[in-house]
PDB file of C-alpha atoms in Angstrom:
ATOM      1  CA  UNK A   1    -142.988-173.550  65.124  1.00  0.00           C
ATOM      2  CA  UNK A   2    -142.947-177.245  64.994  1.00  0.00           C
ATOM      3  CA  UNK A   3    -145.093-179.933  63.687  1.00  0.00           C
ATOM      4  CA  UNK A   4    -146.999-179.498  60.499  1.00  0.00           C
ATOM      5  CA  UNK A   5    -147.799-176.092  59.156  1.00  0.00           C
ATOM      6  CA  UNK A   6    -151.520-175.321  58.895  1.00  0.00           C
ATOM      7  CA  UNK A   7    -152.987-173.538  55.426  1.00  0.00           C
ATOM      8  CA  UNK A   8    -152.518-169.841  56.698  1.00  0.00           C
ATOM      9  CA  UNK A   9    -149.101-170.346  57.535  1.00  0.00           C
ATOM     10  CA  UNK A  10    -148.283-172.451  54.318  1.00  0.00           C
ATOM     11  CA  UNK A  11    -149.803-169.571  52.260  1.00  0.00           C
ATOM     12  CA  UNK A  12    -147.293-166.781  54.358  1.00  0.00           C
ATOM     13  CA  UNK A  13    -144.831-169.239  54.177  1.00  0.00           C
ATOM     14  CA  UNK A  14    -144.738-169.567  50.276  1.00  0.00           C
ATOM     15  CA  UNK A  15    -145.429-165.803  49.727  1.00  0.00           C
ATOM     16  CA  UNK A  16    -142.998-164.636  52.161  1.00  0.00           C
ATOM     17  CA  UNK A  17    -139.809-165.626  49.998  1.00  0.00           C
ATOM     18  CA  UNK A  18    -140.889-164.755  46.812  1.00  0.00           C
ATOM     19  CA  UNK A  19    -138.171-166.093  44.819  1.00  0.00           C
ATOM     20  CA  UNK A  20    -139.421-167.013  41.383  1.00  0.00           C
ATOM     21  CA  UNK A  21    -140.336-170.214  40.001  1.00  0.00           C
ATOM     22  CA  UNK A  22    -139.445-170.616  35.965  1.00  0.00           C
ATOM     23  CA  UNK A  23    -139.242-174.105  35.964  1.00  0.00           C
ATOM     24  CA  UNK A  24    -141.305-177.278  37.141  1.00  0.00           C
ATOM     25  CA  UNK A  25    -137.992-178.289  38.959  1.00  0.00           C
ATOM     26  CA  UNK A  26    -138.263-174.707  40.690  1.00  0.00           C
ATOM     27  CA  UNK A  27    -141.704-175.992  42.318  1.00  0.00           C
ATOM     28  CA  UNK A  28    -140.512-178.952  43.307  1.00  0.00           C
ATOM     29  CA  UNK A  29    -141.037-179.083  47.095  1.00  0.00           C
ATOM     30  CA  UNK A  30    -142.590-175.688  47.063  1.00  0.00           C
ATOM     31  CA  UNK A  31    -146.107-175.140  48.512  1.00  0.00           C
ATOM     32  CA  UNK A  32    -148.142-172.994  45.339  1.00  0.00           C
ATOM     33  CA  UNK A  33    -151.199-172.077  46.396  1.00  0.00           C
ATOM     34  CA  UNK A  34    -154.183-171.887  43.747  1.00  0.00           C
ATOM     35  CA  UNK A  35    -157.609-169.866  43.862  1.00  0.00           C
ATOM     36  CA  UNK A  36    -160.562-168.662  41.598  1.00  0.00           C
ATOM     37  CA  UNK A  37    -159.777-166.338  39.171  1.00  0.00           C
ATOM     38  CA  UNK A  38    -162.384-163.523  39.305  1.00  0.00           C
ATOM     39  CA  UNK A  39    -163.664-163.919  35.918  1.00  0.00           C
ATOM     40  CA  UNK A  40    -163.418-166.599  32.873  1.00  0.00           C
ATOM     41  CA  UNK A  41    -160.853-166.660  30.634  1.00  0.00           C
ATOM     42  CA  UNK A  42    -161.913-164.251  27.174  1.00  0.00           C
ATOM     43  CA  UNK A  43    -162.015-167.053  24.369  1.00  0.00           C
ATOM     44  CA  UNK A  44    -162.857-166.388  20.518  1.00  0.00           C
ATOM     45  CA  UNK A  45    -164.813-168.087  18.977  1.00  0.00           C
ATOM     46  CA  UNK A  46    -166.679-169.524  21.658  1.00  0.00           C
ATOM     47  CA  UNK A  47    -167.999-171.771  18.095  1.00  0.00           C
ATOM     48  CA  UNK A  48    -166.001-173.562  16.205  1.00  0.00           C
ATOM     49  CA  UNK A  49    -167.804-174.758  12.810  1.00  0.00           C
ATOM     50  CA  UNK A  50    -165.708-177.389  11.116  1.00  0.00           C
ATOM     51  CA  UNK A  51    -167.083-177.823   7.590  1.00  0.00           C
ATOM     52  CA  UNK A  52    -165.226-180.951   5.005  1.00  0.00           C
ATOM     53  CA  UNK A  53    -166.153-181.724   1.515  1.00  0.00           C
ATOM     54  CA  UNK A  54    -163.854-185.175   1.712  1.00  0.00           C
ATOM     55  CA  UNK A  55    -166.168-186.635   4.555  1.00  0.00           C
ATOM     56  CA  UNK A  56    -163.583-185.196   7.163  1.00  0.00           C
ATOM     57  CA  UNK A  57    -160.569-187.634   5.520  1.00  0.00           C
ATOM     58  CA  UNK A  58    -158.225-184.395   5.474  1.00  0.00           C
ATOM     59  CA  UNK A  59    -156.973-183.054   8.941  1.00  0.00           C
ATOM     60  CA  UNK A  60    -158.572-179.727   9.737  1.00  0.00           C
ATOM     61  CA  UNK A  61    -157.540-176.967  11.795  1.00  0.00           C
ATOM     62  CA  UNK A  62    -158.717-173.418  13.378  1.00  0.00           C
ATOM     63  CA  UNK A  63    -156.867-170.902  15.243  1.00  0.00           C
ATOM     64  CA  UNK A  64    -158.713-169.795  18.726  1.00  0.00           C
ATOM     65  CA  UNK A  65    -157.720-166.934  21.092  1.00  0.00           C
ATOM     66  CA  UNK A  66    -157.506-167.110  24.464  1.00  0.00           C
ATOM     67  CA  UNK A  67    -157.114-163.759  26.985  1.00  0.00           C
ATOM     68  CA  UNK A  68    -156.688-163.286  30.298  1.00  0.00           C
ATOM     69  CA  UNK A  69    -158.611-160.319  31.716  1.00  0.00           C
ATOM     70  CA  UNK A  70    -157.785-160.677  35.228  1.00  0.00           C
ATOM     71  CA  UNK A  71    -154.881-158.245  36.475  1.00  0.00           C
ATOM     72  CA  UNK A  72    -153.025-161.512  37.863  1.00  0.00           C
ATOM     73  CA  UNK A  73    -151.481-164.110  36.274  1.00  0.00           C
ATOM     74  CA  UNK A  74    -153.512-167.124  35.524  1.00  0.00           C
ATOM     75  CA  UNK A  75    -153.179-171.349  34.499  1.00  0.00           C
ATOM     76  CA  UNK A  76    -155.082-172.520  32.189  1.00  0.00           C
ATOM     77  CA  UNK A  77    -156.120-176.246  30.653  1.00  0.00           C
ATOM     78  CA  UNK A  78    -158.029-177.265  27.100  1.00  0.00           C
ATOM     79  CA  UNK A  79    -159.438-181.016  27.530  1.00  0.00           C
ATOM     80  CA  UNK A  80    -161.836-182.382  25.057  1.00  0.00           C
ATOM     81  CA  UNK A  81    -163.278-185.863  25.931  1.00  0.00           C
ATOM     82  CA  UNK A  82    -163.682-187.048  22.481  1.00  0.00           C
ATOM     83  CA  UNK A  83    -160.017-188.228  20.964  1.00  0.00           C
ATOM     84  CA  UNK A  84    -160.979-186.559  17.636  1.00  0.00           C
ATOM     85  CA  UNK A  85    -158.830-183.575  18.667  1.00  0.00           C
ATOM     86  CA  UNK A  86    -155.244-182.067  18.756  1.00  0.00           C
ATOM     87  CA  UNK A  87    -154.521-179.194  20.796  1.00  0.00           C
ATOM     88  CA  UNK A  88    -151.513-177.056  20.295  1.00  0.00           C
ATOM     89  CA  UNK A  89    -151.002-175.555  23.529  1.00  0.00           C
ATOM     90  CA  UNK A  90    -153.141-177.780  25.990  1.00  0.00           C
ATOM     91  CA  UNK A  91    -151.553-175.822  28.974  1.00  0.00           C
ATOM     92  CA  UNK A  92    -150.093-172.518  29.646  1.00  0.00           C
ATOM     93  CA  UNK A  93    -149.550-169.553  31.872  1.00  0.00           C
ATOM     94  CA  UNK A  94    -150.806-166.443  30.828  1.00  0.00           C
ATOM     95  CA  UNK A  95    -149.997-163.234  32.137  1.00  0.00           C
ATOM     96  CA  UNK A  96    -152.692-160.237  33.187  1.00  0.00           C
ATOM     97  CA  UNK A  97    -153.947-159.081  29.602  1.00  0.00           C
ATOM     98  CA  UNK A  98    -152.016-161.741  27.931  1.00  0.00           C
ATOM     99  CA  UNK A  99    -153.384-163.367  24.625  1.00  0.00           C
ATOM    100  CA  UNK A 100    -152.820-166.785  22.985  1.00  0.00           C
ATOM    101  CA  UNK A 101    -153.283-168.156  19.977  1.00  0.00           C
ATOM    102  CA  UNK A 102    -154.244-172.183  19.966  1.00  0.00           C
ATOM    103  CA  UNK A 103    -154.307-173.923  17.398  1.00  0.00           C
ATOM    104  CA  UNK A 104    -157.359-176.943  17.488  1.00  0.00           C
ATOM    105  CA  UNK A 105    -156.627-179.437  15.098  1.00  0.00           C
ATOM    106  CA  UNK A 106    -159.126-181.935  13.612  1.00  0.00           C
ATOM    107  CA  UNK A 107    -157.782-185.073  13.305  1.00  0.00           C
ATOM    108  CA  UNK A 108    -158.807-187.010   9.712  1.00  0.00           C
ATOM    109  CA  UNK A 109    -161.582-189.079  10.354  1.00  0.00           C
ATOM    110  CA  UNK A 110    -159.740-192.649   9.847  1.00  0.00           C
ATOM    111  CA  UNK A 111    -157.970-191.688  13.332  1.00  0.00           C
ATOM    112  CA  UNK A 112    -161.261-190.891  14.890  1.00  0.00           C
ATOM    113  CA  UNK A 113    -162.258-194.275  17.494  1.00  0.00           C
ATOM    114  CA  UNK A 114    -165.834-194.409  16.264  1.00  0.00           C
ATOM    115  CA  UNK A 115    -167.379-193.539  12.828  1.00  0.00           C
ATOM    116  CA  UNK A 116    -168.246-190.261  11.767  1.00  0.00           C
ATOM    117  CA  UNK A 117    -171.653-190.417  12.193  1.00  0.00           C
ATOM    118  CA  UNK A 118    -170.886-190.347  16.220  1.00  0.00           C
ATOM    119  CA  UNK A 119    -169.471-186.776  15.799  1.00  0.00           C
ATOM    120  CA  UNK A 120    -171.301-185.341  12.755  1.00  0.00           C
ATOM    121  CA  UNK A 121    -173.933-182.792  13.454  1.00  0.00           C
ATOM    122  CA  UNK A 122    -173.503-183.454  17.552  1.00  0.00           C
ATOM    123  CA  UNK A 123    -172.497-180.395  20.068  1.00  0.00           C
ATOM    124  CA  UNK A 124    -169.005-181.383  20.643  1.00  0.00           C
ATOM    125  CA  UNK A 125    -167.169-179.255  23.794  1.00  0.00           C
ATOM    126  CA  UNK A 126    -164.183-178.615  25.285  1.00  0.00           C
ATOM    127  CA  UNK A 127    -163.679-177.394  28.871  1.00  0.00           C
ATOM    128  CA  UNK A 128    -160.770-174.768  29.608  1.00  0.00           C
ATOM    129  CA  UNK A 129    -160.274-174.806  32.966  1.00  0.00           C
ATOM    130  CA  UNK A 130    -158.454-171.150  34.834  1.00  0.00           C
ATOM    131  CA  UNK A 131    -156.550-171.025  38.492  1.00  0.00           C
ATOM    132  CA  UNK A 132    -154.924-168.469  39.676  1.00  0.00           C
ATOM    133  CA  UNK A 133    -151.219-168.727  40.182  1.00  0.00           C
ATOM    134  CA  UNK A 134    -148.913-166.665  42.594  1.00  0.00           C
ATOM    135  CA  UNK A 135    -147.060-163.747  40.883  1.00  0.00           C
ATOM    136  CA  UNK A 136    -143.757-165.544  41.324  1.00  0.00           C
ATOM    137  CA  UNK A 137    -144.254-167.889  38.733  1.00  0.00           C
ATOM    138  CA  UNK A 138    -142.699-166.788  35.569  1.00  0.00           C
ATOM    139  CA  UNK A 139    -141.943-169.626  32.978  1.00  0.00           C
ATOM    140  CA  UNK A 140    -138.489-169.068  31.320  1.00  0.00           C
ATOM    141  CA  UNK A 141    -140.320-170.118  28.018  1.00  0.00           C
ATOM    142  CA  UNK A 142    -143.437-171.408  26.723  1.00  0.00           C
ATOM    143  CA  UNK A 143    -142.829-175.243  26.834  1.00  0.00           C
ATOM    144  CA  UNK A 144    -141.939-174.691  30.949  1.00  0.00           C
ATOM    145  CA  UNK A 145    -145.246-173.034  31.250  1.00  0.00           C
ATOM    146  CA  UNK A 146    -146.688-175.680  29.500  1.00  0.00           C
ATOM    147  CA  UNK A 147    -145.196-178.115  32.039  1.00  0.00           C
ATOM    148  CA  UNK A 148    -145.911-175.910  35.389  1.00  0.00           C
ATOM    149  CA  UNK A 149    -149.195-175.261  34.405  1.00  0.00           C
ATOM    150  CA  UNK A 150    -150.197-179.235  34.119  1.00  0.00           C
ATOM    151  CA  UNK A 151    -148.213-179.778  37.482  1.00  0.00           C
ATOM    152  CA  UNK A 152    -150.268-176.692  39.323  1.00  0.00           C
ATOM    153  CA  UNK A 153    -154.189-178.631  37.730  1.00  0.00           C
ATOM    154  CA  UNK A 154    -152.355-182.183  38.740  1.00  0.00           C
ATOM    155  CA  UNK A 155    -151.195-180.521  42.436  1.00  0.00           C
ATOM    156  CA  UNK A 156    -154.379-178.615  42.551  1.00  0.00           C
ATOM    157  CA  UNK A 157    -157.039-181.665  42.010  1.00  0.00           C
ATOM    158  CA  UNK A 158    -155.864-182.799  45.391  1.00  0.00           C
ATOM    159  CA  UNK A 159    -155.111-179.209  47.578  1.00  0.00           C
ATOM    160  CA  UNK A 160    -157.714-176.497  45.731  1.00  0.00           C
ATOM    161  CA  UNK A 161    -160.454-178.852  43.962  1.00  0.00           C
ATOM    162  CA  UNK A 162    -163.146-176.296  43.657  1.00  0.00           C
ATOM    163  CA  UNK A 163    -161.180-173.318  43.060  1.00  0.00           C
ATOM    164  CA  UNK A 164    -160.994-174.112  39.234  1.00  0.00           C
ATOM    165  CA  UNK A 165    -162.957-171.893  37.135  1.00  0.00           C
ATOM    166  CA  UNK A 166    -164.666-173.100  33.864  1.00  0.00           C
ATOM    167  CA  UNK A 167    -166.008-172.070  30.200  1.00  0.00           C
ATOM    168  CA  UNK A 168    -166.678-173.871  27.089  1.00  0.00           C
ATOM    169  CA  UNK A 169    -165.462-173.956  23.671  1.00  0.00           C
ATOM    170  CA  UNK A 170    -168.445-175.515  21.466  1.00  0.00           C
ATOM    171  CA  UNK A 171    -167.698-177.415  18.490  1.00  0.00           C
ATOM    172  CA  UNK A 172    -169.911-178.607  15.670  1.00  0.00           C
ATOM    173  CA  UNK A 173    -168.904-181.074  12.510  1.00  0.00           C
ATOM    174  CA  UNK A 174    -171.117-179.650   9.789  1.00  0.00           C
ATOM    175  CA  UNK A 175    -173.209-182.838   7.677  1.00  0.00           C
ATOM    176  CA  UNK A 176    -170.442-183.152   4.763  1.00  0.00           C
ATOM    177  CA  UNK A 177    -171.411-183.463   1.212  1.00  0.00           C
ATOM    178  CA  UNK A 178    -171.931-186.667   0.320  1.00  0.00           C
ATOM    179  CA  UNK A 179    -174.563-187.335   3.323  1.00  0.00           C
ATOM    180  CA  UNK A 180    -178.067-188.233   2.274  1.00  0.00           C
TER     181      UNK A 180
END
């Protein structure tokens, strides 16, 4: 066959080989194809209450769990619009049943870009985006699933834009103490 290959054949194409990818190198020239998970990614808590005595001045932090129920492996993505945050593991590959712990940090509220009046008391969220990834993708660690997980949402934006699948984490800054 010559001439460009249309999206059937690039699917057989990359399936047809199978030789696993465990590093972002590995995908390098390598057609992945993405699609929709068949259900959301299992988070808890879907709330997170932050509450601070010192007017949010001290860093906090909460541990959330993230599953995958699907029986294929899945890439996921944390992104909070407000720069208030710090997320542990912002990307990742998760295996069918696997579970991850994240760590969401708080940052202290002198690092915060506006005052804390802007985030106090207001339904803060962060999106967690899911793709499916083909079954030859196994990270040799977590910090290379971290980095072929970002380059499958960057490669995806372009190739598989609406085959993302979404849910919420909701976050809310509880009025702190000295508040009138």
């Amino acid at each position: 066959m010559t001439g460009q290959l249309s999206g059937n054949d690039k699917y057989a194409t990359a399936h047809s080989d199978r030789e696993s990818i465990s590093t972002v190198q590995g995908m390098m020239g390598v057609w992945v194809p993405g699609s929709s998970p068949n259900r959301e990614l299992s988070i808890h808590p879907r709330w997170v209450i932050f509450h601070s005595k010192t007017a949010y001045k001290q860093p906090l932090f909460t541990k959330i769990q993230l599953k995958n129920p699907d029986p294929f492996t899945i890439a996921f993505a944390l992104k909070a619009r407000q720069k208030i945050f710090k997320i542990s593991h912002n990307h990742g590959i998760l295996k069918p049943g696997e579970e991850r712990a994240i760590k969401l940090f708080l940052l202290g509220s002198e690092d915060w870009p506006l005052g804390t009046n802007e985030y106090v008391q207001q339904k803060i969220r962060i999106a967690v985006e899911n793709i499916r990834v083909p079954e030859n993708i196994t990270p040799s660690c977590s910090l290379e699933g971290s980095r072929i997980a970002k380059e499958v949402f960057r490669r995806s934006a372009n190739e598989f834009p609406l085959e993302r699948m979404y849910t919420k984490i909701n976050v809310l800054l509880e009025k702190f103490e000295g508040d009138a």
